[in-house]
Amino acid sequence: MKNEFIDRPAILAQVNAAFYRYEQALMSNDIPVLDELFWHDSRTVRFGAGENLFGIDAIREFRQSRPAKGLERTLENTVITTFGDHMAVASTEFYRADHSPVGRQMQTWVKLPCGWRIVAAHVSVISE
């Protein structure tokens, strides 16, 4: 039985657009867009492959200091699921051309008055 509140087409399209806008900004190191798409709050969390960032200020500092090269990647197995009109989860695997270990990314998106924003994110790699 399909739940009428899960993956409503219009809401799913909005989150897909936000997710792929984030992805493009990530690969081009578009820091203003990356900053825009995270919730500007001290409760925002981003766990990375080598860092645990608590709050938008820590996330901004990380973005400003990370290398701007070698960010290109290919996504596979991307799953975006919306719940109602204001919440979504996005998960994906990513691969880099340099044959780095497989990466994984999960994001929790919430629709706020300012639009869809990431309120929690986790990035990790699969050790070989």
PDB file of C-alpha atoms in Angstrom, residues 67-113:
ATOM      1  CA  PRO A  67      41.256  22.257  -1.165  1.00  0.00           C
ATOM      2  CA  ALA A  68      39.325  23.426  -4.208  1.00  0.00           C
ATOM      3  CA  LYS A  69      40.756  20.836  -6.634  1.00  0.00           C
ATOM      4  CA  GLY A  70      39.901  17.205  -7.251  1.00  0.00           C
ATOM      5  CA  LEU A  71      36.279  17.598  -6.215  1.00  0.00           C
ATOM      6  CA  GLU A  72      34.736  15.953  -9.276  1.00  0.00           C
ATOM      7  CA  ARG A  73      32.885  12.738  -8.637  1.00  0.00           C
ATOM      8  CA  THR A  74      30.283  10.412 -10.094  1.00  0.00           C
ATOM      9  CA  LEU A  75      27.167   9.501  -8.153  1.00  0.00           C
ATOM     10  CA  GLU A  76      25.535   6.068  -8.110  1.00  0.00           C
ATOM     11  CA  ASN A  77      22.666   4.494  -6.221  1.00  0.00           C
ATOM     12  CA  THR A  78      21.172   7.854  -5.299  1.00  0.00           C
ATOM     13  CA  VAL A  79      17.918   7.532  -3.350  1.00  0.00           C
ATOM     14  CA  ILE A  80      15.876  10.562  -2.375  1.00  0.00           C
ATOM     15  CA  THR A  81      12.737  10.029  -0.319  1.00  0.00           C
ATOM     16  CA  THR A  82      10.369  12.746   0.812  1.00  0.00           C
ATOM     17  CA  PHE A  83       8.082  12.545   3.820  1.00  0.00           C
ATOM     18  CA  GLY A  84       5.173  14.962   3.684  1.00  0.00           C
ATOM     19  CA  ASP A  85       5.869  18.434   2.367  1.00  0.00           C
ATOM     20  CA  HIS A  86       8.769  19.436   4.618  1.00  0.00           C
ATOM     21  CA  MET A  87      11.250  16.592   5.134  1.00  0.00           C
ATOM     22  CA  ALA A  88      13.460  14.421   2.953  1.00  0.00           C
ATOM     23  CA  VAL A  89      16.435  12.098   3.142  1.00  0.00           C
ATOM     24  CA  ALA A  90      19.008  11.790   0.359  1.00  0.00           C
ATOM     25  CA  SER A  91      21.627   9.052   0.189  1.00  0.00           C
ATOM     26  CA  THR A  92      24.159   8.297  -2.492  1.00  0.00           C
ATOM     27  CA  GLU A  93      27.456   6.592  -3.248  1.00  0.00           C
ATOM     28  CA  PHE A  94      30.182   8.520  -5.018  1.00  0.00           C
ATOM     29  CA  TYR A  95      33.288   7.610  -6.974  1.00  0.00           C
ATOM     30  CA  ARG A  96      36.283   9.775  -7.878  1.00  0.00           C
ATOM     31  CA  ALA A  97      38.400   9.444 -11.020  1.00  0.00           C
ATOM     32  CA  ASP A  98      41.530   8.793  -8.929  1.00  0.00           C
ATOM     33  CA  HIS A  99      40.008   5.489  -7.768  1.00  0.00           C
ATOM     34  CA  SER A 100      39.722   6.624  -4.149  1.00  0.00           C
ATOM     35  CA  PRO A 101      37.641   4.343  -1.959  1.00  0.00           C
ATOM     36  CA  VAL A 102      33.895   4.448  -2.520  1.00  0.00           C
ATOM     37  CA  GLY A 103      32.283   7.337  -0.685  1.00  0.00           C
ATOM     38  CA  ARG A 104      28.863   7.508   0.910  1.00  0.00           C
ATOM     39  CA  GLN A 105      26.779  10.564   1.646  1.00  0.00           C
ATOM     40  CA  MET A 106      23.514  11.035   3.507  1.00  0.00           C
ATOM     41  CA  GLN A 107      21.659  14.278   4.000  1.00  0.00           C
ATOM     42  CA  THR A 108      18.528  15.208   5.894  1.00  0.00           C
ATOM     43  CA  TRP A 109      16.706  18.050   4.140  1.00  0.00           C
ATOM     44  CA  VAL A 110      13.976  20.183   5.711  1.00  0.00           C
ATOM     45  CA  LYS A 111      11.831  22.775   3.978  1.00  0.00           C
ATOM     46  CA  LEU A 112      12.182  25.969   5.986  1.00  0.00           C
ATOM     47  CA  PRO A 113      10.690  29.407   5.200  1.00  0.00           C
TER      48      PRO A 113
END
